[in-house]
């Protein structure tokens, strides 16, 4: 599609789409406050989420479909909230392919803001927000049956771990099952203790979706 400036831009999904999974994990990258520059697959924020997808694939095999979303644009972009539009498009595609399956949303930074906004979307049962961007006016969509993992590096100077902890307290008060996981000595990039982030997210999501079984053979690519 073309944006208002006439540029060709697109959102896109990549991942593994096995024939009979028990659930779906949608992995969503970060970005910035503003920016209508097209987002390529090789952008650092997009690439940072590849190891999370890989860890999920290795942990669950064919019991879990794992897809990564690439947004059209770099930014959140104020009231336009373009990443939410892109994520809802991705959820529609997932529902078309895997109607009725539970969905886990995994997002970093701006992607963490996206997943907390979409916690009440049909089919979403699990939310993982990694160093999320949290604003006071954002919706708090906790409910019984929703499983939430909030991870945040305590040395993060880009987003605020204290805000993330408070978000967890509100979601828990609304009935959600919330795990708050501060990471000592970690920055916003999640690179200093990268294996810990990848492992704990994979363990949480596979357990939440009931996908922690021995991998099976045969899967398609999206």
mmCIF file of C-alpha atoms in Angstrom, residues 46-200:
data_model
loop_
_atom_site.group_PDB
_atom_site.id
_atom_site.type_symbol
_atom_site.label_atom_id
_atom_site.label_comp_id
_atom_site.label_asym_id
_atom_site.label_seq_id
_atom_site.Cartn_x
_atom_site.Cartn_y
_atom_site.Cartn_z
ATOM 1 C CA UNK A 46 12.840 -5.619 14.668
ATOM 2 C CA UNK A 47 15.952 -7.797 14.736
ATOM 3 C CA UNK A 48 16.071 -7.720 18.541
ATOM 4 C CA UNK A 49 12.895 -9.822 18.670
ATOM 5 C CA UNK A 50 14.218 -12.634 16.464
ATOM 6 C CA UNK A 51 15.896 -14.486 19.363
ATOM 7 C CA UNK A 52 12.640 -14.423 21.315
ATOM 8 C CA UNK A 53 10.817 -16.046 18.405
ATOM 9 C CA UNK A 54 13.610 -18.598 18.029
ATOM 10 C CA UNK A 55 13.495 -19.470 21.725
ATOM 11 C CA UNK A 56 9.739 -19.993 21.497
ATOM 12 C CA UNK A 57 10.111 -22.219 18.434
ATOM 13 C CA UNK A 58 12.778 -24.323 20.135
ATOM 14 C CA UNK A 59 10.782 -24.655 23.342
ATOM 15 C CA UNK A 60 7.454 -25.581 21.754
ATOM 16 C CA UNK A 61 8.179 -26.942 18.289
ATOM 17 C CA UNK A 62 5.036 -27.636 16.300
ATOM 18 C CA UNK A 63 2.776 -27.121 19.295
ATOM 19 C CA UNK A 64 3.053 -23.369 18.863
ATOM 20 C CA UNK A 65 2.753 -21.068 15.867
ATOM 21 C CA UNK A 66 5.271 -18.245 16.295
ATOM 22 C CA UNK A 67 4.968 -15.144 14.125
ATOM 23 C CA UNK A 68 6.798 -11.807 14.156
ATOM 24 C CA UNK A 69 5.093 -8.604 13.088
ATOM 25 C CA UNK A 70 6.901 -5.828 11.226
ATOM 26 C CA UNK A 71 5.075 -2.527 11.498
ATOM 27 C CA UNK A 72 4.654 -0.118 8.613
ATOM 28 C CA UNK A 73 6.248 2.790 10.461
ATOM 29 C CA UNK A 74 8.814 3.463 13.163
ATOM 30 C CA UNK A 75 6.662 5.485 15.558
ATOM 31 C CA UNK A 76 3.584 5.325 17.755
ATOM 32 C CA UNK A 77 2.469 8.578 16.143
ATOM 33 C CA UNK A 78 0.158 10.153 18.663
ATOM 34 C CA UNK A 79 -3.545 9.622 18.242
ATOM 35 C CA UNK A 80 -2.974 7.708 15.011
ATOM 36 C CA UNK A 81 -1.445 4.863 17.059
ATOM 37 C CA UNK A 82 -0.249 3.183 13.887
ATOM 38 C CA UNK A 83 1.300 0.146 15.646
ATOM 39 C CA UNK A 84 -2.115 -0.757 17.072
ATOM 40 C CA UNK A 85 -3.590 -0.804 13.571
ATOM 41 C CA UNK A 86 -0.771 -3.068 12.414
ATOM 42 C CA UNK A 87 -1.118 -5.428 15.370
ATOM 43 C CA UNK A 88 -4.880 -5.717 14.897
ATOM 44 C CA UNK A 89 -4.237 -6.582 11.245
ATOM 45 C CA UNK A 90 -1.869 -9.324 12.406
ATOM 46 C CA UNK A 91 -4.425 -10.670 14.876
ATOM 47 C CA UNK A 92 -7.027 -10.808 12.110
ATOM 48 C CA UNK A 93 -4.671 -12.908 9.995
ATOM 49 C CA UNK A 94 -3.962 -15.194 12.924
ATOM 50 C CA UNK A 95 -7.674 -15.693 13.597
ATOM 51 C CA UNK A 96 -8.266 -16.458 9.925
ATOM 52 C CA UNK A 97 -5.610 -19.187 10.033
ATOM 53 C CA UNK A 98 -6.130 -20.492 13.569
ATOM 54 C CA UNK A 99 -9.673 -19.660 14.608
ATOM 55 C CA UNK A 100 -10.350 -20.276 18.270
ATOM 56 C CA UNK A 101 -6.767 -20.817 19.412
ATOM 57 C CA UNK A 102 -5.379 -18.852 22.371
ATOM 58 C CA UNK A 103 -2.938 -16.095 21.488
ATOM 59 C CA UNK A 104 0.052 -14.783 23.423
ATOM 60 C CA UNK A 105 1.256 -11.260 22.680
ATOM 61 C CA UNK A 106 4.947 -10.535 23.291
ATOM 62 C CA UNK A 107 6.186 -6.975 22.883
ATOM 63 C CA UNK A 108 9.269 -4.900 23.706
ATOM 64 C CA UNK A 109 9.282 -1.171 24.483
ATOM 65 C CA UNK A 110 6.700 0.370 22.130
ATOM 66 C CA UNK A 111 5.647 -3.195 21.369
ATOM 67 C CA UNK A 112 5.069 -3.614 25.096
ATOM 68 C CA UNK A 113 2.696 -0.680 24.953
ATOM 69 C CA UNK A 114 0.925 -2.323 22.030
ATOM 70 C CA UNK A 115 0.384 -5.632 23.809
ATOM 71 C CA UNK A 116 -1.032 -4.008 26.939
ATOM 72 C CA UNK A 117 -3.467 -2.038 24.766
ATOM 73 C CA UNK A 118 -4.624 -5.250 23.067
ATOM 74 C CA UNK A 119 -4.995 -7.444 26.149
ATOM 75 C CA UNK A 120 -8.783 -7.536 25.728
ATOM 76 C CA UNK A 121 -8.735 -8.523 22.043
ATOM 77 C CA UNK A 122 -10.655 -11.739 21.250
ATOM 78 C CA UNK A 123 -8.499 -14.808 21.766
ATOM 79 C CA UNK A 124 -5.716 -13.081 23.701
ATOM 80 C CA UNK A 125 -5.000 -15.050 26.876
ATOM 81 C CA UNK A 126 -1.367 -14.128 27.547
ATOM 82 C CA UNK A 127 0.492 -10.818 27.523
ATOM 83 C CA UNK A 128 4.263 -10.455 27.846
ATOM 84 C CA UNK A 129 5.498 -6.860 28.083
ATOM 85 C CA UNK A 130 9.282 -6.427 28.021
ATOM 86 C CA UNK A 131 10.590 -3.046 29.207
ATOM 87 C CA UNK A 132 7.259 -1.603 28.072
ATOM 88 C CA UNK A 133 6.502 2.026 27.367
ATOM 89 C CA UNK A 134 3.752 2.832 29.883
ATOM 90 C CA UNK A 135 1.790 6.084 30.009
ATOM 91 C CA UNK A 136 -0.602 7.110 32.785
ATOM 92 C CA UNK A 137 -3.532 7.471 30.387
ATOM 93 C CA UNK A 138 -3.117 4.063 28.771
ATOM 94 C CA UNK A 139 -5.861 1.459 29.296
ATOM 95 C CA UNK A 140 -5.458 -1.083 32.091
ATOM 96 C CA UNK A 141 -7.143 -4.228 30.785
ATOM 97 C CA UNK A 142 -6.602 -6.887 33.421
ATOM 98 C CA UNK A 143 -9.201 -9.589 33.920
ATOM 99 C CA UNK A 144 -9.542 -13.080 35.392
ATOM 100 C CA UNK A 145 -8.023 -15.641 33.055
ATOM 101 C CA UNK A 146 -5.401 -13.277 31.617
ATOM 102 C CA UNK A 147 -1.801 -14.297 32.303
ATOM 103 C CA UNK A 148 0.739 -11.483 32.273
ATOM 104 C CA UNK A 149 4.531 -11.415 32.439
ATOM 105 C CA UNK A 150 6.134 -8.017 33.001
ATOM 106 C CA UNK A 151 9.940 -7.931 32.721
ATOM 107 C CA UNK A 152 12.014 -4.775 33.061
ATOM 108 C CA UNK A 153 15.702 -4.051 33.473
ATOM 109 C CA UNK A 154 16.367 -1.992 36.575
ATOM 110 C CA UNK A 155 19.048 0.051 34.782
ATOM 111 C CA UNK A 156 16.642 1.017 31.982
ATOM 112 C CA UNK A 157 16.759 4.759 31.286
ATOM 113 C CA UNK A 158 14.493 4.675 28.238
ATOM 114 C CA UNK A 159 11.337 3.308 29.855
ATOM 115 C CA UNK A 160 10.527 3.217 33.552
ATOM 116 C CA UNK A 161 10.527 -0.066 35.525
ATOM 117 C CA UNK A 162 8.580 1.589 38.341
ATOM 118 C CA UNK A 163 5.732 2.362 35.956
ATOM 119 C CA UNK A 164 5.777 -1.239 34.771
ATOM 120 C CA UNK A 165 5.581 -2.511 38.331
ATOM 121 C CA UNK A 166 2.636 -0.221 39.060
ATOM 122 C CA UNK A 167 0.926 -1.430 35.884
ATOM 123 C CA UNK A 168 1.256 -4.973 37.167
ATOM 124 C CA UNK A 169 -0.332 -4.028 40.470
ATOM 125 C CA UNK A 170 -3.358 -2.563 38.694
ATOM 126 C CA UNK A 171 -3.747 -5.559 36.376
ATOM 127 C CA UNK A 172 -3.522 -7.903 39.361
ATOM 128 C CA UNK A 173 -6.195 -5.923 41.204
ATOM 129 C CA UNK A 174 -8.436 -6.437 38.156
ATOM 130 C CA UNK A 175 -8.060 -10.214 38.391
ATOM 131 C CA UNK A 176 -5.165 -10.952 36.032
ATOM 132 C CA UNK A 177 -2.471 -13.458 37.004
ATOM 133 C CA UNK A 178 0.580 -11.170 36.930
ATOM 134 C CA UNK A 179 4.254 -12.097 37.201
ATOM 135 C CA UNK A 180 6.559 -9.132 37.842
ATOM 136 C CA UNK A 181 10.184 -9.888 36.951
ATOM 137 C CA UNK A 182 12.734 -7.119 37.526
ATOM 138 C CA UNK A 183 16.111 -7.839 35.921
ATOM 139 C CA UNK A 184 19.083 -6.565 37.911
ATOM 140 C CA UNK A 185 21.793 -4.720 35.988
ATOM 141 C CA UNK A 186 19.887 -4.724 32.706
ATOM 142 C CA UNK A 187 19.342 -1.875 30.256
ATOM 143 C CA UNK A 188 16.584 -1.207 27.745
ATOM 144 C CA UNK A 189 18.220 -3.290 25.013
ATOM 145 C CA UNK A 190 17.839 -6.537 27.020
ATOM 146 C CA UNK A 191 21.317 -7.564 25.832
ATOM 147 C CA UNK A 192 23.366 -7.797 29.024
ATOM 148 C CA UNK A 193 21.387 -10.811 30.238
ATOM 149 C CA UNK A 194 19.913 -11.775 26.875
ATOM 150 C CA UNK A 195 19.722 -15.564 27.474
ATOM 151 C CA UNK A 196 17.713 -14.943 30.653
ATOM 152 C CA UNK A 197 15.158 -12.834 28.796
ATOM 153 C CA UNK A 198 14.820 -15.330 25.960
ATOM 154 C CA UNK A 199 14.551 -18.363 28.231
ATOM 155 C CA UNK A 200 12.078 -16.906 30.720
#
